[in-house]
mmCIF file of N, CA and C in Angstrom:
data_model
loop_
_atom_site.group_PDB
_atom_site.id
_atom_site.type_symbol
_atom_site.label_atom_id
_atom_site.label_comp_id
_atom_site.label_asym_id
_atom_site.label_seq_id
_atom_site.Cartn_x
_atom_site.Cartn_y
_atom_site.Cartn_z
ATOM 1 N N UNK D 1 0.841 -1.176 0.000
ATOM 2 C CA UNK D 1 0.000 0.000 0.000
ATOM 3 C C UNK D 1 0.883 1.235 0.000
ATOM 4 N N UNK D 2 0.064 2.451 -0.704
ATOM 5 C CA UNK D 2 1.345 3.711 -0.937
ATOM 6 C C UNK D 2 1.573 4.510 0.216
ATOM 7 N N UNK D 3 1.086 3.920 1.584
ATOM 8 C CA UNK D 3 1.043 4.454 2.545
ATOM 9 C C UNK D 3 2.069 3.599 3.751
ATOM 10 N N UNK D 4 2.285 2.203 3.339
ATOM 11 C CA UNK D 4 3.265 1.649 3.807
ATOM 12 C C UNK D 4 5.302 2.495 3.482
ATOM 13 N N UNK D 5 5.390 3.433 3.558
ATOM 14 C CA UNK D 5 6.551 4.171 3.557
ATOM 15 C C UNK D 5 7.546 3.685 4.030
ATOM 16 N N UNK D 6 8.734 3.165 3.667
ATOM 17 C CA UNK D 6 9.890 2.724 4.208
ATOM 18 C C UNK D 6 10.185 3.923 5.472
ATOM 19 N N UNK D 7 9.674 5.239 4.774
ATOM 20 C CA UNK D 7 10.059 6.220 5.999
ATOM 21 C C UNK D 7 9.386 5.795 7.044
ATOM 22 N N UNK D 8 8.146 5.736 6.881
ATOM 23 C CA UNK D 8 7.030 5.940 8.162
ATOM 24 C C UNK D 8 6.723 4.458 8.849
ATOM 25 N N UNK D 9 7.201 3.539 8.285
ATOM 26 C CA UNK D 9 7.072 1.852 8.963
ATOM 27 C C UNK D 9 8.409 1.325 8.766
ATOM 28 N N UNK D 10 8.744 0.046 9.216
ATOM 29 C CA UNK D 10 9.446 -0.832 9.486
ATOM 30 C C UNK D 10 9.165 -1.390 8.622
ATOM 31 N N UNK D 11 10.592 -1.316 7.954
ATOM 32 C CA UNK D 11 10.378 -2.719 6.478
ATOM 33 C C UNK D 11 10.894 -3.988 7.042
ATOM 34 N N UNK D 12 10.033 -4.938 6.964
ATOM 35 C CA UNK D 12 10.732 -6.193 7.029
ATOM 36 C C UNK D 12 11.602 -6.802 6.319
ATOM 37 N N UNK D 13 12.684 -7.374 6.095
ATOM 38 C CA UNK D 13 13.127 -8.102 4.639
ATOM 39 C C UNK D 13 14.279 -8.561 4.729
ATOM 40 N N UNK D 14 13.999 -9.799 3.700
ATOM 41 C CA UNK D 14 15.276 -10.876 3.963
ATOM 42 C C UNK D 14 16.201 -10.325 2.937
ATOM 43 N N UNK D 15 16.976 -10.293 2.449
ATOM 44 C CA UNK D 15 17.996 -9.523 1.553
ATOM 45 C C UNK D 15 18.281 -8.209 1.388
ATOM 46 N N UNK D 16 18.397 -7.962 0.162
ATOM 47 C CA UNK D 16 19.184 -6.259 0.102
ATOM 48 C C UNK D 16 18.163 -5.442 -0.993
ATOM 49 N N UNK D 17 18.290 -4.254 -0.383
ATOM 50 C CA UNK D 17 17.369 -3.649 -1.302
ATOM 51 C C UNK D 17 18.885 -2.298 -2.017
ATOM 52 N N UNK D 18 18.805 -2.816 -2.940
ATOM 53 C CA UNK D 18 19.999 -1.905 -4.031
ATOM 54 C C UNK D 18 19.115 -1.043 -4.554
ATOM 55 N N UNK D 19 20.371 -0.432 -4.609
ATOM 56 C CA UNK D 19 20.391 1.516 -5.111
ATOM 57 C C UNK D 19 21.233 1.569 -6.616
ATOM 58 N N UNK D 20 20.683 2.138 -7.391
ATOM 59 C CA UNK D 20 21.170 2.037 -8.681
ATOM 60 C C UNK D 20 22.546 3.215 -8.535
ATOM 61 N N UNK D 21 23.573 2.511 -9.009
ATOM 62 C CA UNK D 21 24.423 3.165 -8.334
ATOM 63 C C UNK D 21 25.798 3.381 -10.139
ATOM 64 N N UNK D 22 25.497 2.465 -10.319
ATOM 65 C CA UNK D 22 26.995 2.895 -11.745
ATOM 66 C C UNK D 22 26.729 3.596 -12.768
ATOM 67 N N UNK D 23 27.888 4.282 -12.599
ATOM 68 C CA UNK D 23 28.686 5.504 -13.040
ATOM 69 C C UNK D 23 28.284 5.505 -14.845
ATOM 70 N N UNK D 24 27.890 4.325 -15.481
ATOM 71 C CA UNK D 24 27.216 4.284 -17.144
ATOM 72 C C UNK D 24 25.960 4.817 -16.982
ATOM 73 N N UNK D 25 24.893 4.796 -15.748
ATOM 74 C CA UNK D 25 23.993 5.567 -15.732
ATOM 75 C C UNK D 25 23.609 7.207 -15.201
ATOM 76 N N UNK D 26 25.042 7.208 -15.145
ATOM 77 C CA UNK D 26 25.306 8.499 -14.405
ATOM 78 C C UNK D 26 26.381 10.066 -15.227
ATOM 79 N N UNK D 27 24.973 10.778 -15.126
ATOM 80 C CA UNK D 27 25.954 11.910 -15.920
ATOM 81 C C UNK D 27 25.986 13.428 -14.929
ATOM 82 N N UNK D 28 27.380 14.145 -15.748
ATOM 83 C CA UNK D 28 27.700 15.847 -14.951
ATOM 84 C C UNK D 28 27.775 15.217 -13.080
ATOM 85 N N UNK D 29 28.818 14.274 -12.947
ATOM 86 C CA UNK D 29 29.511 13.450 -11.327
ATOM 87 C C UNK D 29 30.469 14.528 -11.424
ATOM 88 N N UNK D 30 30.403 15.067 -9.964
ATOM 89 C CA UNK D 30 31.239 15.999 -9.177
ATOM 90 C C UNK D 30 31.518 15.969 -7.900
ATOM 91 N N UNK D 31 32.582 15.943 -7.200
ATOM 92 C CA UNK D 31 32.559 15.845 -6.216
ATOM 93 C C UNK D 31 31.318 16.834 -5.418
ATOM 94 N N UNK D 32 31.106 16.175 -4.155
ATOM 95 C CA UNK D 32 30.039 16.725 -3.445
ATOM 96 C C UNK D 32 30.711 17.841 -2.500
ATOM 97 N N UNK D 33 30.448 19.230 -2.398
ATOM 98 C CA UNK D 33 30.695 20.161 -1.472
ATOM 99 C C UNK D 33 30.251 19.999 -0.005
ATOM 100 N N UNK D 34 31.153 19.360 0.732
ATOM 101 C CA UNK D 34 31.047 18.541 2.337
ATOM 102 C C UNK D 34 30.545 19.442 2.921
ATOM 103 N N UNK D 35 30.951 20.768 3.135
ATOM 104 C CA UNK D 35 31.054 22.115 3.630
ATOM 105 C C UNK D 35 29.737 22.321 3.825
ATOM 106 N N UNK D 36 28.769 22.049 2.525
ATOM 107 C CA UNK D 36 27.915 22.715 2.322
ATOM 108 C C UNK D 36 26.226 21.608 2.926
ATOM 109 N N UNK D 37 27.305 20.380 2.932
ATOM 110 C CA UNK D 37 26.420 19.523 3.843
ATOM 111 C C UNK D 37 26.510 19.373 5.123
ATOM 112 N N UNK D 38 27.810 20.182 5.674
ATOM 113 C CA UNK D 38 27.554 20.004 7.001
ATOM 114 C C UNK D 38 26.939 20.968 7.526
ATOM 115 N N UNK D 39 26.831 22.189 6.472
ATOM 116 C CA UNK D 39 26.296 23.364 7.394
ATOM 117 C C UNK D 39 24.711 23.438 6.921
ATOM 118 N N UNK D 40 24.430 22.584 6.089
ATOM 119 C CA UNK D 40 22.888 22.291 5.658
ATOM 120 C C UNK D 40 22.246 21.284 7.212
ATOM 121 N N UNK D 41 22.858 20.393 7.285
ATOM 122 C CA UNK D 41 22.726 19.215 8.384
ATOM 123 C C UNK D 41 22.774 20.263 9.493
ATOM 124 N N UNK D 42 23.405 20.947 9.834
ATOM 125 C CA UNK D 42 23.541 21.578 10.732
ATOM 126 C C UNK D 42 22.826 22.549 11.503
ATOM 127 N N UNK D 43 21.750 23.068 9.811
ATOM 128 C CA UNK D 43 20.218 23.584 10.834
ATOM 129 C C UNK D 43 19.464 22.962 10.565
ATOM 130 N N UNK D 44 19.317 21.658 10.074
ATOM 131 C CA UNK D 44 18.194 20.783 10.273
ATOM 132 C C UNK D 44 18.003 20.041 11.881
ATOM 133 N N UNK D 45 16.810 20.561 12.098
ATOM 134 C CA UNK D 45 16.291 20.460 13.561
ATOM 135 C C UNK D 45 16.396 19.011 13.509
ATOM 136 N N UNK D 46 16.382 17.877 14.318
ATOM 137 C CA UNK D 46 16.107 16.568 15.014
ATOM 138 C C UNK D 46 14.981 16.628 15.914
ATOM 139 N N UNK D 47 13.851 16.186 15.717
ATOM 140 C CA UNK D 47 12.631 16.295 16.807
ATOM 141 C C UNK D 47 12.866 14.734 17.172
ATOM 142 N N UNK D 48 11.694 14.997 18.208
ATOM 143 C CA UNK D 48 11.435 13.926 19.456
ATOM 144 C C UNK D 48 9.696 14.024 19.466
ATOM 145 N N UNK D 49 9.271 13.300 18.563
ATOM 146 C CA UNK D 49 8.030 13.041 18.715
ATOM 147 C C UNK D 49 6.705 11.731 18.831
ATOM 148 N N UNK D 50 5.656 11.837 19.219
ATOM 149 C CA UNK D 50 4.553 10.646 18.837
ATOM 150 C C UNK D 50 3.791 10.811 17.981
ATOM 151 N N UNK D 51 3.576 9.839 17.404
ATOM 152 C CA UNK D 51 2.781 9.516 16.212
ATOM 153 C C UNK D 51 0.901 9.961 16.681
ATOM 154 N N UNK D 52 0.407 10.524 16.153
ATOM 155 C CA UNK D 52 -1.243 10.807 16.542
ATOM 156 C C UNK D 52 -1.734 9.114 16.426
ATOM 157 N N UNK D 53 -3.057 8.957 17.206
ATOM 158 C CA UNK D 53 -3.262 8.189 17.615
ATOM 159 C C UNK D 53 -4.043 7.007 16.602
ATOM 160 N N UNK D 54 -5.243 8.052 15.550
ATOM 161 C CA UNK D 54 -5.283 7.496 13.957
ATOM 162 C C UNK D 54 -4.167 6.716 13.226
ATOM 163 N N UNK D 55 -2.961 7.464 13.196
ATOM 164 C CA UNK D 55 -2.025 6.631 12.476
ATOM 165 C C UNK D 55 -1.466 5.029 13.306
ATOM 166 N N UNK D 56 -1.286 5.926 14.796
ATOM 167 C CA UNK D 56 -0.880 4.346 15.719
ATOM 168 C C UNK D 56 -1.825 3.314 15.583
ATOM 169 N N UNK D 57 -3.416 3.708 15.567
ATOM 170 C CA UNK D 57 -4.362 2.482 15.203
ATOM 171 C C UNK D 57 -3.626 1.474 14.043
ATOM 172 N N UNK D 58 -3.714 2.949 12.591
ATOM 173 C CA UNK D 58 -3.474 2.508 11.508
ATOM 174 C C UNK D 58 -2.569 1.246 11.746
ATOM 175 N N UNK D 59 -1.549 1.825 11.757
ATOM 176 C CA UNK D 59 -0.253 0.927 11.318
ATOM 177 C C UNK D 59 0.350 0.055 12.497
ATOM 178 N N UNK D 60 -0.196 0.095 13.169
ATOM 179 C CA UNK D 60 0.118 -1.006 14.854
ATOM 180 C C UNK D 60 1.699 -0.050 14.660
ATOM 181 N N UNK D 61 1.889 0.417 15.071
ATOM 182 C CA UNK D 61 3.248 1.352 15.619
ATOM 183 C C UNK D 61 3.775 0.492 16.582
ATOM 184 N N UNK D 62 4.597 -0.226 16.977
ATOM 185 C CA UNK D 62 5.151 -0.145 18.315
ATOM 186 C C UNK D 62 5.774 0.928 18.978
ATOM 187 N N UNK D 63 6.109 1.491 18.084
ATOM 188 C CA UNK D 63 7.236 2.760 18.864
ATOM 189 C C UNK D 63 6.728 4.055 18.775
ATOM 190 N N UNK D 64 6.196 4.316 19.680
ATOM 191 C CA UNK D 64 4.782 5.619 19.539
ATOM 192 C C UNK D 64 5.758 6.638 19.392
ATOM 193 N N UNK D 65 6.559 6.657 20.538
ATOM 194 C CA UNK D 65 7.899 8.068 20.359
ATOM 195 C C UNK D 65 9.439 7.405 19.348
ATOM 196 N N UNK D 66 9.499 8.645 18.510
ATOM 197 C CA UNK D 66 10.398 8.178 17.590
ATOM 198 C C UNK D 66 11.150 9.679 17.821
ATOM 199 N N UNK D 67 12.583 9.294 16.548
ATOM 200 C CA UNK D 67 13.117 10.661 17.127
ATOM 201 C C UNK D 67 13.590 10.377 15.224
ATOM 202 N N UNK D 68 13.261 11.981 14.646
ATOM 203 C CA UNK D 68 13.279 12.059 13.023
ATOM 204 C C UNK D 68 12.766 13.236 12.733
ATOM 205 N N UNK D 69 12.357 13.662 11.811
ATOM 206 C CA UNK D 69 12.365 15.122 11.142
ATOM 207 C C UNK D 69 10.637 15.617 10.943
ATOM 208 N N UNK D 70 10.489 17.115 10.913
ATOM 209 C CA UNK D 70 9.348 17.090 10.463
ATOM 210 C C UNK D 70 9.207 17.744 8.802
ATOM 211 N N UNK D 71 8.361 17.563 7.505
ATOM 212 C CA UNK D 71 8.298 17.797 6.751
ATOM 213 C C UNK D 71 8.588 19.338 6.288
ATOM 214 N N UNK D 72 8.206 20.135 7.763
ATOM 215 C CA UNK D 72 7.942 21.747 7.603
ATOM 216 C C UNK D 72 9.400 22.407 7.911
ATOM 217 N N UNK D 73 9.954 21.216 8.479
ATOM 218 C CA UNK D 73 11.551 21.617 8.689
ATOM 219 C C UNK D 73 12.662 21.476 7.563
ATOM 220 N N UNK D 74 11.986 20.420 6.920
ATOM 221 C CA UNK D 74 13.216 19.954 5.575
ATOM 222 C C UNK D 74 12.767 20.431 4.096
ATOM 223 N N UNK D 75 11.526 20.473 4.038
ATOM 224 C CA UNK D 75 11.154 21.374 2.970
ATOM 225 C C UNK D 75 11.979 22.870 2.172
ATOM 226 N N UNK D 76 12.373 23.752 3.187
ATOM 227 C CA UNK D 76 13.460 24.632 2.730
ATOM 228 C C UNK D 76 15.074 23.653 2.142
ATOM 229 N N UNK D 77 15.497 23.072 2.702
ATOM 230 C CA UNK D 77 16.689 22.708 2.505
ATOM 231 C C UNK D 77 16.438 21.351 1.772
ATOM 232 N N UNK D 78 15.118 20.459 1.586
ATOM 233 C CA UNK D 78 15.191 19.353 0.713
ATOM 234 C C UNK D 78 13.860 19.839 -0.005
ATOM 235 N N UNK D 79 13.551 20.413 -0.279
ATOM 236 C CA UNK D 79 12.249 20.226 -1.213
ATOM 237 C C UNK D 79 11.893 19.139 -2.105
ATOM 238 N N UNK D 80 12.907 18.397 -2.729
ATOM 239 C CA UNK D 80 12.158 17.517 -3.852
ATOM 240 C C UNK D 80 11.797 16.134 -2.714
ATOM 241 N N UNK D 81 12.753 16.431 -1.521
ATOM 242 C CA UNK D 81 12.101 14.965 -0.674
ATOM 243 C C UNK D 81 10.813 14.883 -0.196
ATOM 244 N N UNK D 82 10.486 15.963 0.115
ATOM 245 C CA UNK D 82 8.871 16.136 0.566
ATOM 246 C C UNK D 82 7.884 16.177 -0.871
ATOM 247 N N UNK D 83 6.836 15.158 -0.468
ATOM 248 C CA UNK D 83 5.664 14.974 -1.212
ATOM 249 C C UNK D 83 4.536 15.323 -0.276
ATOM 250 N N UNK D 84 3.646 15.841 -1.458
ATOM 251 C CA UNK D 84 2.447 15.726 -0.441
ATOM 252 C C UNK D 84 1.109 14.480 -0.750
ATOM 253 N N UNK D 85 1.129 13.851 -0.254
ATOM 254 C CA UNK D 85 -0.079 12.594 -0.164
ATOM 255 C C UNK D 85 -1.712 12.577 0.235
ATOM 256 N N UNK D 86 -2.550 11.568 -0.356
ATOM 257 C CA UNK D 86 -3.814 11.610 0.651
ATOM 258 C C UNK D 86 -3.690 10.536 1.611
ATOM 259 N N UNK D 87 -4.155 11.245 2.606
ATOM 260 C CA UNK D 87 -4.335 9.900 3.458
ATOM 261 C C UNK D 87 -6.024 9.224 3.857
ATOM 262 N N UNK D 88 -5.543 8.488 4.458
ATOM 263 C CA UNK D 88 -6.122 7.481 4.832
ATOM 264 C C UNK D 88 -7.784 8.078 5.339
ATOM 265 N N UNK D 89 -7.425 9.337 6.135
ATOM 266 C CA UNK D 89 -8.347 9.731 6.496
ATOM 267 C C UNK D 89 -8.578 11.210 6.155
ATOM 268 N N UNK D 90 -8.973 10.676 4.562
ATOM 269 C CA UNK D 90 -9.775 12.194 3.695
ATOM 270 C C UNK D 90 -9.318 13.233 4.347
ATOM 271 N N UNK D 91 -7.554 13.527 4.429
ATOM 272 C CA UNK D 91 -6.957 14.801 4.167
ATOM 273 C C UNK D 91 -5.865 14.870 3.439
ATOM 274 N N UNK D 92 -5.162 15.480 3.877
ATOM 275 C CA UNK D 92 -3.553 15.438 2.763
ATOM 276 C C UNK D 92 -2.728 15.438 4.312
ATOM 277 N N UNK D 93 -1.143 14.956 3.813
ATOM 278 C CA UNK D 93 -0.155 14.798 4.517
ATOM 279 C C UNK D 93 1.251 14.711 4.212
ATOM 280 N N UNK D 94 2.253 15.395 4.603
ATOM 281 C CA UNK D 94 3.505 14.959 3.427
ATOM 282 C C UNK D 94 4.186 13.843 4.023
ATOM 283 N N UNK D 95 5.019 13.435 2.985
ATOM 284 C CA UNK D 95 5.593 11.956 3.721
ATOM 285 C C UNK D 95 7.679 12.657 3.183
ATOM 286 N N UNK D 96 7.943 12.274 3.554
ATOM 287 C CA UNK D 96 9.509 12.611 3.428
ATOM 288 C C UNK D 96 10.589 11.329 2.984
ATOM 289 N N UNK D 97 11.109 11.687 1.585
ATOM 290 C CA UNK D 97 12.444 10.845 1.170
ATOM 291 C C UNK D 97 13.530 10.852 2.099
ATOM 292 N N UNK D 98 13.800 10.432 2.907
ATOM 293 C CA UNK D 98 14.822 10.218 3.535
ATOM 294 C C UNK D 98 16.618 10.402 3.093
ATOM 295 N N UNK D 99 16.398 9.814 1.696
ATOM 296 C CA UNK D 99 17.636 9.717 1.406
ATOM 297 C C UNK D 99 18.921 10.434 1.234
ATOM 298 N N UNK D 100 18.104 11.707 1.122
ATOM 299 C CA UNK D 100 19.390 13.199 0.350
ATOM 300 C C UNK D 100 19.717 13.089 2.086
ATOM 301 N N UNK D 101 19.076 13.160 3.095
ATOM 302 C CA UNK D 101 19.559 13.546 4.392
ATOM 303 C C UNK D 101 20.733 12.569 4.484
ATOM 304 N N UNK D 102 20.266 11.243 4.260
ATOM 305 C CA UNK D 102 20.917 10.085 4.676
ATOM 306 C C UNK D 102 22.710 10.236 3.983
ATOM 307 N N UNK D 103 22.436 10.831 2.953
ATOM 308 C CA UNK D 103 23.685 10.867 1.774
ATOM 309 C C UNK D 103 24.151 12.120 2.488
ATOM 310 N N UNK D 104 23.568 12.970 2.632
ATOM 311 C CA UNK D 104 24.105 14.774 3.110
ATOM 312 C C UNK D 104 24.826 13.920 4.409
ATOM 313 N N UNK D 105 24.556 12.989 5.162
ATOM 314 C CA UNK D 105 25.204 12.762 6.418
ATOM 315 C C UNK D 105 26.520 12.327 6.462
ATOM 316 N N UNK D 106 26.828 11.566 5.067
ATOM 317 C CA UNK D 106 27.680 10.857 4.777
ATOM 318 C C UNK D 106 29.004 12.224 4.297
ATOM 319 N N UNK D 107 28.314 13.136 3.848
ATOM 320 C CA UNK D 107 29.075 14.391 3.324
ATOM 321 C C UNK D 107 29.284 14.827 4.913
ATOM 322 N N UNK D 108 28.831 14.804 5.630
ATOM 323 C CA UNK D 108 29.518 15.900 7.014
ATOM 324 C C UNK D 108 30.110 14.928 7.444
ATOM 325 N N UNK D 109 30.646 13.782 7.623
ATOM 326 C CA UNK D 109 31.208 12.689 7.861
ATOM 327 C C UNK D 109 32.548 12.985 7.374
ATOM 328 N N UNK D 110 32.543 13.090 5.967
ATOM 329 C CA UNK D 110 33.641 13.243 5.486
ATOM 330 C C UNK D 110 34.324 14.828 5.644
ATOM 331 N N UNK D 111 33.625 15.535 5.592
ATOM 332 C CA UNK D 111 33.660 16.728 6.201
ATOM 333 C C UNK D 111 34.519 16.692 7.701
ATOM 334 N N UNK D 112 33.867 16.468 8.621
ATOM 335 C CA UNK D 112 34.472 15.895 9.348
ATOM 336 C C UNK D 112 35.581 15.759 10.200
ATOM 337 N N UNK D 113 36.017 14.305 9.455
ATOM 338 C CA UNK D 113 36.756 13.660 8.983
ATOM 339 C C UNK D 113 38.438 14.573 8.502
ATOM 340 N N UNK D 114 37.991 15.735 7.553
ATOM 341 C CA UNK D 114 39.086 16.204 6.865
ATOM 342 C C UNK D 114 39.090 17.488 7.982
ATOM 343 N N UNK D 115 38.863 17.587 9.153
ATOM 344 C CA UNK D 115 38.724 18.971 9.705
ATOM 345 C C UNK D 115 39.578 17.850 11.408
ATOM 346 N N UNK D 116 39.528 16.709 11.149
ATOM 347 C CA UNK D 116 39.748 16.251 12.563
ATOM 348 C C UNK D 116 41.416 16.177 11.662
ATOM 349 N N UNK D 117 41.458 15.714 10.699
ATOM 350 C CA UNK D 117 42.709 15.300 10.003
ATOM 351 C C UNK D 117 43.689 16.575 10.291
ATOM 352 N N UNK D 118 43.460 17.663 10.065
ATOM 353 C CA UNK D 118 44.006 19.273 9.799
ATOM 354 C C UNK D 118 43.844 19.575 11.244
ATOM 355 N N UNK D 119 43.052 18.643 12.369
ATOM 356 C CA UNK D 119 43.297 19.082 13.682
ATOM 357 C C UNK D 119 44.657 18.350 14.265
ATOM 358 N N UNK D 120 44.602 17.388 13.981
ATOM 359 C CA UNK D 120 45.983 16.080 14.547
ATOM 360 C C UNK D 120 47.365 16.565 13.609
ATOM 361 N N UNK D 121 46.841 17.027 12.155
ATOM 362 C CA UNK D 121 48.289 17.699 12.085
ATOM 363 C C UNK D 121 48.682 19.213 12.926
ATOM 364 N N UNK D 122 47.764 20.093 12.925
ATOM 365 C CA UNK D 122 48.361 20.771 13.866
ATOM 366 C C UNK D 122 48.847 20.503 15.118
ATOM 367 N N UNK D 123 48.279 19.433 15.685
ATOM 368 C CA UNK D 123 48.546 19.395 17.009
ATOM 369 C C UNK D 123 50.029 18.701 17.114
ATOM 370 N N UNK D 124 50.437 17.412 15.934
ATOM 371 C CA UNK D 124 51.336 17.156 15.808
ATOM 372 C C UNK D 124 52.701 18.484 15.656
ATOM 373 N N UNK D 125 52.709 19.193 14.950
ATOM 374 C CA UNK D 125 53.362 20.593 14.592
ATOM 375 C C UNK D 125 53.465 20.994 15.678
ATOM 376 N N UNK D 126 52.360 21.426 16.620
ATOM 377 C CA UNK D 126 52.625 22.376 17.661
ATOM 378 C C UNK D 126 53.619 21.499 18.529
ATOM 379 N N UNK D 127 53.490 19.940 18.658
ATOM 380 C CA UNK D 127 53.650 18.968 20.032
ATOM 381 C C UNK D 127 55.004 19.216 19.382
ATOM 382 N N UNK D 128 55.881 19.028 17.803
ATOM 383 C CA UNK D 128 57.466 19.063 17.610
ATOM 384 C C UNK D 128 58.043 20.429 18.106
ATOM 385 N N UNK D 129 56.859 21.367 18.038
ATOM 386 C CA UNK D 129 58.072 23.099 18.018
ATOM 387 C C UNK D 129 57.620 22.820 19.824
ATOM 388 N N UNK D 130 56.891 22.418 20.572
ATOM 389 C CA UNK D 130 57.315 22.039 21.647
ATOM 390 C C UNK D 130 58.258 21.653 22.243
ATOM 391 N N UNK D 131 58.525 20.315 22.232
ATOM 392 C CA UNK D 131 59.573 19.866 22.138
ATOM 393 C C UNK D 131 60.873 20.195 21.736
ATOM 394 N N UNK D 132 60.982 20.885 20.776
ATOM 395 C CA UNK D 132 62.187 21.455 20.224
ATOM 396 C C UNK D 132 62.446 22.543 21.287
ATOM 397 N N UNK D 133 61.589 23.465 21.837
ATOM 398 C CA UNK D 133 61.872 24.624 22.462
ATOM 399 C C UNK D 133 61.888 24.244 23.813
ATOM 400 N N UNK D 134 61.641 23.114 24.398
ATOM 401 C CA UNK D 134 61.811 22.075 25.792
ATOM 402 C C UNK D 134 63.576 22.037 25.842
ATOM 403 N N UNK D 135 63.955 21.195 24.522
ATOM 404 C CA UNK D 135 65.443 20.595 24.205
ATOM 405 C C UNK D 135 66.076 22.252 24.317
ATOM 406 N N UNK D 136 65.936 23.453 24.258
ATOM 407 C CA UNK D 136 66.578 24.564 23.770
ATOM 408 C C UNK D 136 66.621 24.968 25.145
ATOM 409 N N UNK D 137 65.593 24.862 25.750
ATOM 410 C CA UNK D 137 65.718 25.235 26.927
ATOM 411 C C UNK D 137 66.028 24.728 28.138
ATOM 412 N N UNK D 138 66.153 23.771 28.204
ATOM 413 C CA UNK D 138 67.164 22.783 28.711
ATOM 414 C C UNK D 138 68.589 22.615 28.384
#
């Protein structure tokens, strides 16, 4: 059903669900600007919320409090992930692609990553002219 959402339920499943991923179907590949995903990630709010009580009927929820995004928050910074849907109960509702976040996370990761790297070399640098000026002064 189009309301069963990998976002919004628990997929069950025995194997792998692949992502079309090679580079013959893929055109204008550039590296990704990390920078620009960490400081995107970076005002995207994280809520702490429960599901209304219609949907918990709906979908047997076990996990009434979840912790994930709201549509009105990612809409500026993801727009094509947000759709808007009917639901179940004769209104509209948006449901959210997950994935650009999931990938943007992987960019502040690496981000990161190259900012902890440029931290351990300085610290290395500072720890030799240390040392050197220990030996001088001694």
């Amino acid at each position: 059903n189009r309301f069963n959402d990998i976002s919004l339920r628990t997929l069950q499943y025995s194997g792998q669900l692949l992502t079309t991923s090679d580079p013959a179907l893929k055109e204008h590949v550039e590296s990704a600007d990390t920078a620009i995903c960490y400081s995107t990630l970076a005002q995207t709010p994280l809520k702490r919320y429960k599901y209304v009580e219609p949907y918990l009927s709906t979908f047997h929820t076990r996990d009434r409090y979840r912790l994930g995004f709201l549509t009105t928050d990612i809409s500026p910074m993801f727009p094509k992930s947000v759709q808007t849907q009917e639901s179940l109960w004769d209104s509209e509702f948006n449901t959210l692609d997950t994935s650009q976040i999931k990938t943007a996370q992987y960019g502040v990761t690496q981000h990161l990553i190259g900012l902890v790297s440029t931290l351990e070399s300085e610290v290395d640098i500072l720890t030799r002219i240390l040392l050197a000026q220990r030996n001088t002064i001694l």
